[in-house]
PDB file of C-alpha atoms in Angstrom:
ATOM      1  CA  UNK A 218      -2.571  16.665  11.087  1.00 74.00           C
ATOM      2  CA  UNK A 219       0.595  17.868   9.348  1.00 80.00           C
ATOM      3  CA  UNK A 220       4.137  16.517   9.399  1.00 80.00           C
ATOM      4  CA  UNK A 221       7.621  17.820   8.647  1.00 81.00           C
ATOM      5  CA  UNK A 222       8.457  17.804   4.957  1.00 79.00           C
ATOM      6  CA  UNK A 223       4.861  18.068   3.765  1.00 82.00           C
ATOM      7  CA  UNK A 224       3.872  20.770   1.296  1.00 83.00           C
ATOM      8  CA  UNK A 225       1.451  23.693   1.399  1.00 87.00           C
ATOM      9  CA  UNK A 226       0.156  26.174  -1.166  1.00 89.00           C
ATOM     10  CA  UNK A 227       0.681  29.794  -0.124  1.00 91.00           C
ATOM     11  CA  UNK A 228      -1.435  32.725  -1.325  1.00 92.00           C
ATOM     12  CA  UNK A 229      -0.406  36.246  -0.365  1.00 92.00           C
ATOM     13  CA  UNK A 230      -3.363  38.429   0.620  1.00 93.00           C
ATOM     14  CA  UNK A 231      -1.775  41.294  -1.338  1.00 93.00           C
ATOM     15  CA  UNK A 232      -1.327  39.105  -4.462  1.00 91.00           C
ATOM     16  CA  UNK A 233      -4.212  36.594  -4.476  1.00 89.00           C
ATOM     17  CA  UNK A 234      -3.451  35.504  -8.053  1.00 88.00           C
ATOM     18  CA  UNK A 235       0.056  34.301  -7.106  1.00 87.00           C
ATOM     19  CA  UNK A 236       0.340  30.708  -5.847  1.00 87.00           C
ATOM     20  CA  UNK A 237       3.580  29.685  -4.125  1.00 88.00           C
ATOM     21  CA  UNK A 238       4.663  26.285  -2.829  1.00 86.00           C
ATOM     22  CA  UNK A 239       6.213  25.831   0.619  1.00 87.00           C
ATOM     23  CA  UNK A 240       7.547  22.945   2.697  1.00 85.00           C
ATOM     24  CA  UNK A 241       6.964  22.492   6.443  1.00 86.00           C
ATOM     25  CA  UNK A 242      10.349  22.882   8.150  1.00 88.00           C
ATOM     26  CA  UNK A 243       9.291  23.113  11.810  1.00 91.00           C
ATOM     27  CA  UNK A 244       6.228  22.347  13.906  1.00 89.00           C
ATOM     28  CA  UNK A 245       5.918  24.021  17.294  1.00 89.00           C
ATOM     29  CA  UNK A 246       5.922  21.719  20.340  1.00 89.00           C
ATOM     30  CA  UNK A 247       2.811  23.295  21.908  1.00 89.00           C
ATOM     31  CA  UNK A 248      -0.715  22.551  20.701  1.00 85.00           C
ATOM     32  CA  UNK A 249      -3.452  24.941  21.815  1.00 84.00           C
ATOM     33  CA  UNK A 250      -6.209  22.547  22.983  1.00 85.00           C
ATOM     34  CA  UNK A 251      -8.929  25.217  22.782  1.00 88.00           C
ATOM     35  CA  UNK A 252      -8.566  25.971  19.085  1.00 86.00           C
ATOM     36  CA  UNK A 253      -6.473  22.940  18.097  1.00 82.00           C
ATOM     37  CA  UNK A 254      -3.640  24.904  16.504  1.00 86.00           C
ATOM     38  CA  UNK A 255       0.136  24.895  16.605  1.00 86.00           C
ATOM     39  CA  UNK A 256       2.764  27.163  15.110  1.00 90.00           C
ATOM     40  CA  UNK A 257       4.181  25.832  11.849  1.00 91.00           C
ATOM     41  CA  UNK A 258       7.199  27.216   9.993  1.00 91.00           C
ATOM     42  CA  UNK A 259       7.105  27.029   6.203  1.00 91.00           C
ATOM     43  CA  UNK A 260      10.094  27.525   3.902  1.00 90.00           C
ATOM     44  CA  UNK A 261       9.703  28.788   0.364  1.00 88.00           C
ATOM     45  CA  UNK A 262      11.504  30.781  -2.298  1.00 85.00           C
ATOM     46  CA  UNK A 263      10.675  34.495  -2.176  1.00 85.00           C
ATOM     47  CA  UNK A 264      10.134  35.736  -5.733  1.00 82.00           C
ATOM     48  CA  UNK A 265      10.439  39.301  -4.447  1.00 87.00           C
ATOM     49  CA  UNK A 266       6.761  39.689  -3.518  1.00 87.00           C
ATOM     50  CA  UNK A 267       6.869  38.949   0.208  1.00 90.00           C
ATOM     51  CA  UNK A 268       7.575  41.574   2.847  1.00 91.00           C
ATOM     52  CA  UNK A 269       7.698  41.453   6.633  1.00 92.00           C
ATOM     53  CA  UNK A 270       4.212  41.651   8.163  1.00 93.00           C
ATOM     54  CA  UNK A 271       2.276  40.459   5.105  1.00 93.00           C
ATOM     55  CA  UNK A 272      -0.578  37.995   5.584  1.00 93.00           C
ATOM     56  CA  UNK A 273      -0.918  34.712   3.714  1.00 92.00           C
ATOM     57  CA  UNK A 274      -3.348  31.838   3.439  1.00 92.00           C
ATOM     58  CA  UNK A 275      -1.766  28.378   3.611  1.00 91.00           C
ATOM     59  CA  UNK A 276      -3.472  25.256   2.300  1.00 90.00           C
ATOM     60  CA  UNK A 277      -1.900  22.009   3.524  1.00 87.00           C
ATOM     61  CA  UNK A 278      -2.044  18.941   1.280  1.00 76.00           C
ATOM     62  CA  UNK A 279      -0.381  16.205   3.296  1.00 69.00           C
ATOM     63  CA  UNK A 280       2.727  14.249   2.352  1.00 63.00           C
ATOM     64  CA  UNK A 281       4.222  14.550  -1.086  1.00 56.00           C
ATOM     65  CA  UNK A 282       4.372  10.949  -2.229  1.00 60.00           C
ATOM     66  CA  UNK A 283       7.213   9.893  -4.473  1.00 64.00           C
ATOM     67  CA  UNK A 284       7.779   6.380  -5.687  1.00 78.00           C
ATOM     68  CA  UNK A 285      10.942   4.745  -4.459  1.00 83.00           C
ATOM     69  CA  UNK A 286      12.238   1.219  -4.629  1.00 90.00           C
ATOM     70  CA  UNK A 287      12.206  -0.775  -1.404  1.00 92.00           C
ATOM     71  CA  UNK A 288      14.429  -3.808  -0.996  1.00 95.00           C
ATOM     72  CA  UNK A 289      15.606  -6.052   1.847  1.00 94.00           C
ATOM     73  CA  UNK A 290      18.254  -4.222   3.880  1.00 94.00           C
ATOM     74  CA  UNK A 291      20.455  -7.333   3.553  1.00 93.00           C
ATOM     75  CA  UNK A 292      20.518  -6.757  -0.216  1.00 95.00           C
ATOM     76  CA  UNK A 293      22.711  -3.685   0.297  1.00 94.00           C
ATOM     77  CA  UNK A 294      26.472  -4.167   0.343  1.00 92.00           C
ATOM     78  CA  UNK A 295      28.275  -1.386   2.249  1.00 91.00           C
ATOM     79  CA  UNK A 296      31.737  -1.069   0.750  1.00 89.00           C
ATOM     80  CA  UNK A 297      34.194   1.866   0.954  1.00 88.00           C
ATOM     81  CA  UNK A 298      31.553   4.346   2.203  1.00 90.00           C
ATOM     82  CA  UNK A 299      29.270   3.487  -0.712  1.00 93.00           C
ATOM     83  CA  UNK A 300      26.200   1.287  -1.065  1.00 94.00           C
ATOM     84  CA  UNK A 301      25.774  -1.374  -3.734  1.00 94.00           C
ATOM     85  CA  UNK A 302      23.223  -3.963  -4.803  1.00 95.00           C
ATOM     86  CA  UNK A 303      23.528  -6.896  -7.177  1.00 94.00           C
ATOM     87  CA  UNK A 304      21.044  -7.251 -10.027  1.00 94.00           C
ATOM     88  CA  UNK A 305      20.690 -10.109 -12.538  1.00 92.00           C
ATOM     89  CA  UNK A 306      22.740  -9.534 -15.701  1.00 90.00           C
ATOM     90  CA  UNK A 307      21.668 -12.751 -17.468  1.00 89.00           C
ATOM     91  CA  UNK A 308      23.300 -16.148 -18.030  1.00 90.00           C
ATOM     92  CA  UNK A 309      23.918 -16.629 -14.303  1.00 85.00           C
ATOM     93  CA  UNK A 310      25.878 -13.385 -13.955  1.00 88.00           C
ATOM     94  CA  UNK A 311      25.164 -10.396 -11.757  1.00 90.00           C
ATOM     95  CA  UNK A 312      25.916  -6.707 -12.036  1.00 92.00           C
ATOM     96  CA  UNK A 313      26.863  -4.487  -9.108  1.00 93.00           C
ATOM     97  CA  UNK A 314      25.022  -1.140  -9.066  1.00 95.00           C
ATOM     98  CA  UNK A 315      25.612   1.775  -6.729  1.00 96.00           C
ATOM     99  CA  UNK A 316      22.518   2.956  -4.843  1.00 95.00           C
ATOM    100  CA  UNK A 317      21.609   5.649  -2.332  1.00 93.00           C
ATOM    101  CA  UNK A 318      19.462   4.400   0.527  1.00 90.00           C
ATOM    102  CA  UNK A 319      16.783   6.313   2.414  1.00 85.00           C
ATOM    103  CA  UNK A 320      14.729   5.376   5.456  1.00 82.00           C
ATOM    104  CA  UNK A 321      14.353   1.961   7.041  1.00 84.00           C
ATOM    105  CA  UNK A 322      10.762   0.923   6.342  1.00 80.00           C
ATOM    106  CA  UNK A 323      10.243  -1.854   8.877  1.00 76.00           C
ATOM    107  CA  UNK A 324      10.210  -5.626   8.375  1.00 82.00           C
ATOM    108  CA  UNK A 325      13.865  -5.400   7.318  1.00 86.00           C
ATOM    109  CA  UNK A 326      13.106  -3.335   4.218  1.00 90.00           C
ATOM    110  CA  UNK A 327      15.156  -0.326   3.110  1.00 91.00           C
ATOM    111  CA  UNK A 328      14.040   2.583   0.924  1.00 89.00           C
ATOM    112  CA  UNK A 329      16.240   3.240  -2.135  1.00 92.00           C
ATOM    113  CA  UNK A 330      16.305   6.844  -3.332  1.00 89.00           C
ATOM    114  CA  UNK A 331      18.582   6.437  -6.366  1.00 92.00           C
ATOM    115  CA  UNK A 332      20.246   3.697  -8.359  1.00 95.00           C
ATOM    116  CA  UNK A 333      17.393   1.294  -9.115  1.00 95.00           C
ATOM    117  CA  UNK A 334      13.753   1.672 -10.093  1.00 92.00           C
ATOM    118  CA  UNK A 335      10.746   0.361  -8.163  1.00 91.00           C
ATOM    119  CA  UNK A 336      10.188  -3.283  -9.086  1.00 90.00           C
ATOM    120  CA  UNK A 337      13.824  -3.944 -10.023  1.00 93.00           C
ATOM    121  CA  UNK A 338      15.142  -7.390  -9.102  1.00 95.00           C
ATOM    122  CA  UNK A 339      18.031  -7.553  -6.649  1.00 95.00           C
ATOM    123  CA  UNK A 340      19.885 -10.332  -4.862  1.00 93.00           C
ATOM    124  CA  UNK A 341      18.147 -10.500  -1.475  1.00 92.00           C
ATOM    125  CA  UNK A 342      21.378 -11.024   0.499  1.00 90.00           C
ATOM    126  CA  UNK A 343      24.439  -9.421  -1.083  1.00 86.00           C
ATOM    127  CA  UNK A 344      26.869 -11.281   1.201  1.00 82.00           C
ATOM    128  CA  UNK A 345      25.536 -14.676   0.112  1.00 78.00           C
ATOM    129  CA  UNK A 346      26.187 -14.016  -3.571  1.00 73.00           C
ATOM    130  CA  UNK A 347      28.015 -17.079  -4.958  1.00 46.00           C
ATOM    131  CA  UNK A 348      28.154 -16.138  -8.646  1.00 47.00           C
ATOM    132  CA  UNK A 349      30.579 -14.197 -10.798  1.00 47.00           C
ATOM    133  CA  UNK A 350      29.990 -10.484 -10.674  1.00 53.00           C
ATOM    134  CA  UNK A 351      30.391  -8.296 -13.752  1.00 48.00           C
ATOM    135  CA  UNK A 352      30.701  -4.539 -13.233  1.00 50.00           C
TER     136      UNK A 352
END
């Protein structure tokens, strides 16, 4: 089973020593029940080797896992079209950091793509912050 955004290795029959990487950009809506196949569109950079009508072999590897931070969605302050979180700065103070959020993960958790590292401490509810904030 493959999903959008997953990666595949591509080998051109004409150039079997060349290995290219592609990402699944579209999966056809029809599954052939007899041979259990569906049309899949892959996108990749063409280094000048590929021509119309060439054959390839694609090897699918599943999702490309990257490590992202996940925090309570309530920890994100939405202010002026930007997203912020508060992190401990020491001595009872907090620092406001800009973040970029990703997908909702369920159970009220939000994926963070940029701005903090996995495992970083944040204030769990940004609106309840009662302390002085240093930027």
